[in-house]
mmCIF file of C-alpha atoms in Angstrom:
data_model
loop_
_atom_site.group_PDB
_atom_site.id
_atom_site.type_symbol
_atom_site.label_atom_id
_atom_site.label_comp_id
_atom_site.label_asym_id
_atom_site.label_seq_id
_atom_site.Cartn_x
_atom_site.Cartn_y
_atom_site.Cartn_z
ATOM 1 C CA MET V 1 -0.003 -0.052 -0.078
ATOM 2 C CA THR V 2 1.424 3.353 -1.068
ATOM 3 C CA GLN V 3 1.854 6.325 1.206
ATOM 4 C CA LYS V 4 -0.768 8.096 -0.449
ATOM 5 C CA GLN V 5 -3.337 5.368 -0.034
ATOM 6 C CA ARG V 6 -2.421 5.088 3.832
ATOM 7 C CA MET V 7 -3.219 8.839 4.244
ATOM 8 C CA LYS V 8 -6.425 8.649 2.324
ATOM 9 C CA ARG V 9 -7.440 5.686 4.505
ATOM 10 C CA LYS V 10 -6.433 7.722 7.739
ATOM 11 C CA LYS V 11 -8.763 10.510 6.629
ATOM 12 C CA ILE V 12 -11.606 8.046 6.077
ATOM 13 C CA TYR V 13 -11.264 6.554 9.619
ATOM 14 C CA ALA V 14 -11.017 10.109 11.083
ATOM 15 C CA ARG V 15 -14.142 11.140 9.332
ATOM 16 C CA ARG V 16 -16.047 7.814 10.593
ATOM 17 C CA ARG V 17 -14.861 8.373 14.203
ATOM 18 C CA ARG V 18 -16.249 11.969 14.017
ATOM 19 C CA LEU V 19 -19.498 10.711 12.708
ATOM 20 C CA ILE V 20 -19.742 8.034 15.301
ATOM 21 C CA LEU V 21 -18.812 10.540 17.954
ATOM 22 C CA ALA V 22 -21.529 13.132 16.980
ATOM 23 C CA CYS V 23 -24.088 10.214 16.850
ATOM 24 C CA VAL V 24 -23.317 9.244 20.473
ATOM 25 C CA LEU V 25 -23.446 12.734 21.665
ATOM 26 C CA LEU V 26 -26.887 13.315 19.882
ATOM 27 C CA LEU V 27 -28.134 10.010 21.344
ATOM 28 C CA CYS V 28 -26.947 11.114 24.857
ATOM 29 C CA VAL V 29 -28.599 14.513 24.505
ATOM 30 C CA GLY V 30 -31.889 12.721 23.394
ATOM 31 C CA LEU V 31 -31.730 10.641 26.404
ATOM 32 C CA ILE V 32 -31.345 13.429 28.745
ATOM 33 C CA LEU V 33 -34.382 15.335 27.244
ATOM 34 C CA LEU V 34 -36.416 12.419 27.322
ATOM 35 C CA CYS V 35 -35.531 11.863 31.219
ATOM 36 C CA VAL V 36 -36.502 15.641 31.893
ATOM 37 C CA ALA V 37 -39.715 15.199 30.182
ATOM 38 C CA LEU V 38 -40.593 12.042 32.038
ATOM 39 C CA LEU V 39 -39.782 13.745 35.374
ATOM 40 C CA LYS V 40 -41.956 16.622 34.618
ATOM 41 C CA ILE V 41 -44.824 14.253 33.844
ATOM 42 C CA PHE V 42 -44.600 12.132 36.894
ATOM 43 C CA THR V 43 -43.552 14.885 39.329
ATOM 44 C CA GLY V 44 -44.723 18.196 37.940
ATOM 45 C CA PRO V 45 -48.041 19.951 38.895
ATOM 46 C CA GLU V 46 -51.320 18.492 37.211
ATOM 47 C CA SER V 47 -52.149 20.231 34.128
ATOM 48 C CA THR V 48 -55.827 19.770 33.071
ATOM 49 C CA PRO V 49 -57.870 21.436 30.233
ATOM 50 C CA SER V 50 -60.290 24.293 30.977
ATOM 51 C CA ASP V 51 -63.521 22.996 31.919
ATOM 52 C CA PRO V 52 -66.431 25.598 31.871
ATOM 53 C CA SER V 53 -68.462 23.346 34.360
ATOM 54 C CA ARG V 54 -65.612 23.238 37.030
ATOM 55 C CA SER V 55 -66.532 25.474 40.051
ATOM 56 C CA GLU V 56 -63.953 28.110 40.957
ATOM 57 C CA THR V 57 -63.890 30.367 44.055
ATOM 58 C CA VAL V 58 -62.279 33.766 43.921
ATOM 59 C CA SER V 59 -61.012 35.405 46.882
ATOM 60 C CA ALA V 60 -59.453 38.887 47.216
ATOM 61 C CA THR V 61 -58.796 41.542 49.472
ATOM 62 C CA GLU V 62 -57.202 44.935 49.577
ATOM 63 C CA THR V 63 -55.549 45.368 52.943
ATOM 64 C CA THR V 64 -52.583 46.303 54.968
ATOM 65 C CA PRO V 65 -51.128 42.913 55.923
ATOM 66 C CA PRO V 66 -49.743 42.005 59.567
ATOM 67 C CA PRO V 67 -46.079 41.755 59.608
ATOM 68 C CA THR V 68 -46.062 37.832 59.304
ATOM 69 C CA THR V 69 -46.299 35.854 56.075
ATOM 70 C CA ALA V 70 -47.811 32.272 55.912
ATOM 71 C CA THR V 71 -45.947 29.740 53.657
ATOM 72 C CA THR V 72 -48.051 26.424 53.884
ATOM 73 C CA VAL V 73 -50.062 26.718 50.626
ATOM 74 C CA PRO V 74 -47.761 26.690 47.514
ATOM 75 C CA ALA V 75 -48.505 29.336 44.964
ATOM 76 C CA PRO V 76 -48.928 28.437 41.244
ATOM 77 C CA THR V 77 -46.709 30.073 38.556
ATOM 78 C CA ALA V 78 -46.906 33.649 38.753
ATOM 79 C CA ASN V 79 -48.946 35.650 36.210
ATOM 80 C CA PRO V 80 -47.600 39.037 35.944
ATOM 81 C CA THR V 81 -50.468 40.039 33.552
ATOM 82 C CA LEU V 82 -53.195 39.278 36.076
ATOM 83 C CA ASP V 83 -50.934 40.690 38.922
ATOM 84 C CA SER V 84 -50.728 43.980 37.209
ATOM 85 C CA GLN V 85 -54.603 44.072 36.513
ATOM 86 C CA ILE V 86 -55.798 43.203 40.034
ATOM 87 C CA THR V 87 -55.188 45.853 42.579
ATOM 88 C CA ALA V 88 -56.051 43.897 45.741
ATOM 89 C CA THR V 89 -52.945 43.117 47.887
ATOM 90 C CA GLY V 90 -53.877 39.535 47.923
ATOM 91 C CA ALA V 91 -56.122 37.426 45.408
ATOM 92 C CA VAL V 92 -56.540 33.861 44.437
ATOM 93 C CA ILE V 93 -58.492 31.745 41.943
ATOM 94 C CA TYR V 94 -59.319 28.366 43.679
ATOM 95 C CA ASP V 95 -60.558 25.315 41.907
ATOM 96 C CA LYS V 96 -62.987 24.007 44.249
ATOM 97 C CA THR V 97 -63.434 20.632 42.348
ATOM 98 C CA ALA V 98 -59.614 19.897 42.240
ATOM 99 C CA GLY V 99 -58.967 21.673 45.614
ATOM 100 C CA ARG V 100 -55.977 23.623 44.101
ATOM 101 C CA LEU V 101 -54.883 27.208 43.391
ATOM 102 C CA LEU V 102 -55.233 28.163 39.732
ATOM 103 C CA TYR V 103 -53.847 31.655 40.405
ATOM 104 C CA SER V 104 -52.312 33.391 43.407
ATOM 105 C CA LYS V 105 -51.090 37.007 44.061
ATOM 106 C CA ASN V 106 -49.766 37.064 47.690
ATOM 107 C CA GLY V 107 -52.200 34.140 48.284
ATOM 108 C CA THR V 108 -50.574 33.016 51.409
ATOM 109 C CA LEU V 109 -49.816 36.593 52.783
ATOM 110 C CA LYS V 110 -51.577 37.159 56.252
ATOM 111 C CA LEU V 111 -54.459 39.441 55.726
ATOM 112 C CA TYR V 112 -57.736 40.880 57.646
ATOM 113 C CA PRO V 113 -60.901 39.027 56.512
ATOM 114 C CA ALA V 114 -63.483 41.796 57.730
ATOM 115 C CA SER V 115 -67.089 40.370 57.123
ATOM 116 C CA MET V 116 -65.946 37.484 55.125
ATOM 117 C CA THR V 117 -65.534 35.924 58.522
ATOM 118 C CA LYS V 118 -69.362 35.536 58.718
ATOM 119 C CA LEU V 119 -69.119 32.660 56.216
ATOM 120 C CA LEU V 120 -67.228 30.612 58.662
ATOM 121 C CA THR V 121 -69.578 31.732 61.369
ATOM 122 C CA ALA V 122 -72.435 30.504 59.257
ATOM 123 C CA ILE V 123 -70.647 27.017 58.497
ATOM 124 C CA VAL V 124 -70.032 26.565 62.226
ATOM 125 C CA ALA V 125 -73.700 27.465 63.466
ATOM 126 C CA LEU V 126 -75.535 25.203 60.762
ATOM 127 C CA GLU V 127 -73.006 22.320 61.508
ATOM 128 C CA HIS V 128 -73.788 22.545 65.215
ATOM 129 C CA CYS V 129 -77.552 23.406 64.963
ATOM 130 C CA PRO V 130 -78.698 21.893 61.757
ATOM 131 C CA ASP V 131 -82.445 22.826 62.041
ATOM 132 C CA PRO V 132 -82.645 26.399 60.484
ATOM 133 C CA ASN V 133 -86.002 26.822 62.128
ATOM 134 C CA THR V 134 -84.436 26.828 65.608
ATOM 135 C CA ILE V 135 -85.406 30.199 67.375
ATOM 136 C CA LEU V 136 -82.354 31.870 68.897
ATOM 137 C CA THR V 137 -83.556 34.855 71.004
ATOM 138 C CA VAL V 138 -81.503 38.116 70.642
ATOM 139 C CA GLY V 139 -79.824 38.767 74.021
ATOM 140 C CA GLU V 140 -77.299 41.231 75.673
ATOM 141 C CA GLU V 141 -74.633 39.950 73.122
ATOM 142 C CA ILE V 142 -75.524 42.601 70.633
ATOM 143 C CA LYS V 143 -74.254 45.289 73.075
ATOM 144 C CA LEU V 144 -70.911 43.916 72.121
ATOM 145 C CA VAL V 145 -71.274 45.054 68.533
ATOM 146 C CA THR V 146 -69.309 48.392 67.841
ATOM 147 C CA ALA V 147 -71.052 51.496 66.941
ATOM 148 C CA ASP V 148 -69.504 51.465 63.580
ATOM 149 C CA SER V 149 -70.331 48.061 62.535
ATOM 150 C CA THR V 150 -73.184 47.056 59.980
ATOM 151 C CA VAL V 151 -76.158 45.851 61.589
ATOM 152 C CA ALA V 152 -79.611 44.235 60.913
ATOM 153 C CA GLN V 153 -81.263 46.330 63.243
ATOM 154 C CA LEU V 154 -82.027 43.590 65.672
ATOM 155 C CA SER V 155 -83.352 44.319 69.145
ATOM 156 C CA GLN V 156 -83.015 42.325 72.602
ATOM 157 C CA GLY V 157 -86.020 40.171 72.798
ATOM 158 C CA ASP V 158 -86.332 39.507 69.130
ATOM 159 C CA LYS V 159 -86.787 35.773 68.345
ATOM 160 C CA PRO V 160 -85.641 35.070 64.632
ATOM 161 C CA THR V 161 -84.981 31.686 63.449
ATOM 162 C CA LEU V 162 -81.475 30.547 62.889
ATOM 163 C CA ALA V 163 -82.220 30.818 59.031
ATOM 164 C CA GLN V 164 -83.476 34.270 59.435
ATOM 165 C CA LEU V 165 -80.260 35.151 61.368
ATOM 166 C CA THR V 166 -78.288 33.535 58.598
ATOM 167 C CA ARG V 167 -79.904 35.778 56.070
ATOM 168 C CA ALA V 168 -79.356 38.803 58.204
ATOM 169 C CA MET V 169 -75.809 37.906 58.680
ATOM 170 C CA LEU V 170 -74.948 36.840 55.038
ATOM 171 C CA ILE V 171 -77.166 39.303 52.867
ATOM 172 C CA GLU V 172 -77.258 42.317 55.193
ATOM 173 C CA SER V 173 -73.843 41.517 56.805
ATOM 174 C CA GLY V 174 -75.379 42.270 60.094
ATOM 175 C CA CYS V 175 -72.730 42.083 62.862
ATOM 176 C CA ASP V 176 -75.724 41.944 65.502
ATOM 177 C CA ALA V 177 -77.002 38.785 63.885
ATOM 178 C CA ALA V 178 -73.751 37.149 63.772
ATOM 179 C CA TYR V 179 -73.253 37.868 67.523
ATOM 180 C CA THR V 180 -76.823 36.427 68.198
ATOM 181 C CA VAL V 181 -75.740 33.285 66.163
ATOM 182 C CA ALA V 182 -72.625 32.984 67.986
ATOM 183 C CA ALA V 183 -74.050 33.361 71.451
ATOM 184 C CA GLY V 184 -76.892 31.012 70.779
ATOM 185 C CA VAL V 185 -75.029 28.231 69.039
ATOM 186 C CA GLY V 186 -72.113 28.604 71.447
ATOM 187 C CA ARG V 187 -74.333 27.444 74.356
ATOM 188 C CA ILE V 188 -75.441 24.587 72.086
ATOM 189 C CA ILE V 189 -72.117 23.470 71.462
ATOM 190 C CA ALA V 190 -71.086 23.756 75.156
ATOM 191 C CA GLY V 191 -74.437 22.003 76.156
ATOM 192 C CA ASP V 192 -75.338 24.669 78.796
ATOM 193 C CA ASP V 193 -78.193 27.103 78.097
ATOM 194 C CA GLY V 194 -77.143 29.074 81.031
ATOM 195 C CA LEU V 195 -73.767 29.758 79.803
ATOM 196 C CA SER V 196 -72.807 33.517 80.229
ATOM 197 C CA THR V 197 -72.618 35.582 76.987
ATOM 198 C CA VAL V 198 -68.851 35.748 77.309
ATOM 199 C CA ASP V 199 -68.313 32.048 77.795
ATOM 200 C CA ALA V 200 -70.881 31.264 75.041
ATOM 201 C CA LEU V 201 -68.879 33.394 72.482
ATOM 202 C CA LYS V 202 -65.724 31.761 73.599
ATOM 203 C CA SER V 203 -67.059 28.407 72.919
ATOM 204 C CA PHE V 204 -68.311 29.270 69.404
ATOM 205 C CA VAL V 205 -65.165 31.139 68.542
ATOM 206 C CA GLU V 206 -62.920 27.992 69.559
ATOM 207 C CA LYS V 207 -65.163 25.894 67.374
ATOM 208 C CA MET V 208 -64.376 28.463 64.445
ATOM 209 C CA ASN V 209 -60.813 27.954 64.672
ATOM 210 C CA GLU V 210 -61.155 24.134 64.990
ATOM 211 C CA THR V 211 -63.535 24.159 61.679
ATOM 212 C CA ALA V 212 -60.985 26.297 60.101
ATOM 213 C CA ALA V 213 -58.175 24.231 60.461
ATOM 214 C CA ARG V 214 -60.118 21.073 59.519
ATOM 215 C CA LEU V 215 -60.993 22.940 56.297
ATOM 216 C CA GLY V 216 -57.331 23.450 55.827
ATOM 217 C CA ALA V 217 -57.070 27.227 56.542
ATOM 218 C CA ALA V 218 -53.929 26.626 58.597
ATOM 219 C CA ASP V 219 -52.779 30.124 58.422
ATOM 220 C CA SER V 220 -55.961 31.813 59.833
ATOM 221 C CA ARG V 221 -57.135 32.750 63.349
ATOM 222 C CA PHE V 222 -60.531 34.130 64.376
ATOM 223 C CA VAL V 223 -61.223 35.883 67.534
ATOM 224 C CA ASN V 224 -64.849 37.112 66.707
ATOM 225 C CA PRO V 225 -67.829 36.022 64.823
ATOM 226 C CA ASP V 226 -68.284 39.171 62.824
ATOM 227 C CA GLY V 227 -64.838 40.087 61.465
ATOM 228 C CA TYR V 228 -64.711 43.409 63.111
ATOM 229 C CA PHE V 229 -60.843 44.513 63.078
ATOM 230 C CA ASP V 230 -58.445 42.834 65.797
ATOM 231 C CA ALA V 231 -54.836 42.427 64.903
ATOM 232 C CA GLY V 232 -55.266 38.610 66.107
ATOM 233 C CA HIS V 233 -57.896 37.946 63.774
ATOM 234 C CA TYR V 234 -56.523 37.296 60.303
ATOM 235 C CA THR V 235 -56.606 34.889 57.272
ATOM 236 C CA THR V 236 -54.811 34.584 53.931
ATOM 237 C CA ALA V 237 -56.675 34.738 50.461
ATOM 238 C CA ALA V 238 -55.914 31.069 49.816
ATOM 239 C CA ASP V 239 -57.440 30.079 53.296
ATOM 240 C CA MET V 240 -60.438 32.172 52.636
ATOM 241 C CA ALA V 241 -60.957 30.596 49.252
ATOM 242 C CA LYS V 242 -61.235 27.125 50.965
ATOM 243 C CA ILE V 243 -63.699 28.538 53.639
ATOM 244 C CA ALA V 244 -65.672 29.929 50.791
ATOM 245 C CA ALA V 245 -65.713 26.644 49.052
ATOM 246 C CA ALA V 246 -66.887 24.786 51.988
ATOM 247 C CA ALA V 247 -69.644 27.352 52.636
ATOM 248 C CA LEU V 248 -70.846 26.577 49.050
ATOM 249 C CA GLU V 249 -71.433 22.947 50.259
ATOM 250 C CA VAL V 250 -74.093 24.057 52.772
ATOM 251 C CA PRO V 251 -77.543 24.328 50.969
ATOM 252 C CA GLN V 252 -78.787 26.955 53.586
ATOM 253 C CA ILE V 253 -75.611 29.186 52.861
ATOM 254 C CA ARG V 254 -75.695 28.542 49.106
ATOM 255 C CA ASP V 255 -79.467 29.403 48.775
ATOM 256 C CA THR V 256 -78.978 32.735 50.891
ATOM 257 C CA VAL V 257 -75.803 34.222 49.535
ATOM 258 C CA GLY V 258 -77.326 34.262 45.936
ATOM 259 C CA ARG V 259 -80.223 36.609 46.886
ATOM 260 C CA ALA V 260 -80.048 40.249 46.188
ATOM 261 C CA THR V 261 -83.058 40.892 48.621
ATOM 262 C CA LYS V 262 -85.128 38.908 51.171
ATOM 263 C CA SER V 263 -87.779 39.984 53.461
ATOM 264 C CA ASP V 264 -88.428 38.206 56.845
ATOM 265 C CA ARG V 265 -90.822 38.585 59.624
ATOM 266 C CA PHE V 266 -90.070 37.197 63.211
ATOM 267 C CA GLU V 267 -91.392 37.426 66.708
ATOM 268 C CA PRO V 268 -92.748 39.851 68.055
ATOM 269 C CA GLY V 269 -94.181 40.488 64.532
ATOM 270 C CA ARG V 270 -91.148 42.571 63.201
ATOM 271 C CA ASP V 271 -90.546 42.906 59.567
ATOM 272 C CA HIS V 272 -87.231 43.330 57.892
ATOM 273 C CA THR V 273 -85.872 43.364 54.314
ATOM 274 C CA TRP V 274 -82.436 42.417 53.950
ATOM 275 C CA MET V 275 -80.376 43.964 51.025
ATOM 276 C CA ASN V 276 -77.295 42.293 49.784
ATOM 277 C CA THR V 277 -73.936 44.156 50.212
ATOM 278 C CA ASN V 278 -72.541 42.342 47.228
ATOM 279 C CA GLN V 279 -73.082 44.737 44.294
ATOM 280 C CA LEU V 280 -72.252 41.741 41.830
ATOM 281 C CA LEU V 281 -75.877 40.711 42.613
ATOM 282 C CA GLN V 282 -77.417 44.304 42.519
ATOM 283 C CA LYS V 283 -78.821 44.862 38.805
ATOM 284 C CA SER V 284 -78.654 48.806 39.720
ATOM 285 C CA SER V 285 -75.082 48.639 40.349
ATOM 286 C CA PRO V 286 -72.128 49.158 37.674
ATOM 287 C CA TYR V 287 -70.589 46.010 39.135
ATOM 288 C CA TYR V 288 -73.468 43.689 38.469
ATOM 289 C CA TYR V 289 -72.438 40.465 37.036
ATOM 290 C CA GLU V 290 -75.273 38.361 35.477
ATOM 291 C CA GLY V 291 -75.290 34.767 36.772
ATOM 292 C CA CYS V 292 -73.375 35.640 39.983
ATOM 293 C CA THR V 293 -74.629 33.565 42.956
ATOM 294 C CA GLY V 294 -72.792 35.308 45.974
ATOM 295 C CA LEU V 295 -70.813 34.951 48.188
ATOM 296 C CA LYS V 296 -69.764 37.450 50.477
ATOM 297 C CA THR V 297 -68.138 40.924 50.954
ATOM 298 C CA GLY V 298 -66.160 42.703 53.646
ATOM 299 C CA TYR V 299 -64.927 45.965 54.601
ATOM 300 C CA ASN V 300 -63.219 47.680 57.382
ATOM 301 C CA ASN V 301 -60.460 50.362 57.445
ATOM 302 C CA GLU V 302 -57.626 47.970 58.067
ATOM 303 C CA ALA V 303 -58.895 45.223 55.704
ATOM 304 C CA GLY V 304 -59.933 47.396 52.773
ATOM 305 C CA ASN V 305 -62.565 46.002 50.341
ATOM 306 C CA CYS V 306 -62.722 42.161 50.342
ATOM 307 C CA ILE V 307 -64.819 39.516 48.542
ATOM 308 C CA ALA V 308 -65.147 35.894 48.089
ATOM 309 C CA ALA V 309 -67.294 35.056 44.873
ATOM 310 C CA PRO V 310 -67.881 31.967 42.992
ATOM 311 C CA ARG V 311 -67.436 31.867 39.264
ATOM 312 C CA PRO V 312 -70.926 32.107 37.696
ATOM 313 C CA ALA V 313 -71.581 28.872 35.933
ATOM 314 C CA GLN V 314 -74.561 30.220 33.823
ATOM 315 C CA PRO V 315 -76.961 33.188 33.872
ATOM 316 C CA HIS V 316 -79.989 33.082 36.382
ATOM 317 C CA ALA V 317 -82.697 31.070 34.855
ATOM 318 C CA HIS V 318 -85.428 33.303 36.839
ATOM 319 C CA GLU V 319 -85.354 36.134 39.402
ATOM 320 C CA ARG V 320 -84.761 34.980 42.934
ATOM 321 C CA ALA V 321 -87.262 36.127 45.429
#
């Protein structure tokens, strides 16, 4: 074999080695990409297509937060576009069916819930006093309601049913109704009709916190039944969404929060018409949203404007009474 032939063969072998090396490298890169893809499939967050029938709960609050931050609920991937459009300090979109957050803006930041608290009050009350026709006499507990609170104009000695108080509390956002419910049901929880007002309220508030923890609202603490500002009374948008989702599972609450107005009469023959504070339900409001079915608003100076609302599934088929 001549020198020229040997040089030619070496060049051919060199090209083959480079080709083989390139193939091996491409194979390795492909295997790495395949492993990454499989890892994402089996360990990444569940991704499901949009389902218009899925129930979603939105919770938002504009508020000055307490100094601490909760971290137990992992936030989904950030959405800068929505963040810039939503002015609330904290807001979430919660998928009630899947039990997970679809969107979160400061969703685990501790904030003040204001009157959204009354959703939890109603949950506890109807869980421990399941008969909505139970009469709860209005007592001295309404003297604990502060002068600047929203009230349902109840008077001591009135004898509304739990159902009527639930409407006064969730439609009119009456703090006097919330305290009447808490005192009356607090005695039922304690099994002592003669329990003092203070002890009855304590019994009820303890059950509020137990219930919140059971619902997964681990970063919340409640000290009163109406949501009046207290530095130790706080929640997060993510926790409030879980409480709101649980409220929608209670038929009495679900039927109540979607009403724009409701008239009631109770002993001793007093008539009341409750007007919903949720402007999403009021046709005369610029914020009216056809098909909205609730849920609860809240406001105080420290909390700012708050709302928990379900995504409308479809427009109202008929006007509610």
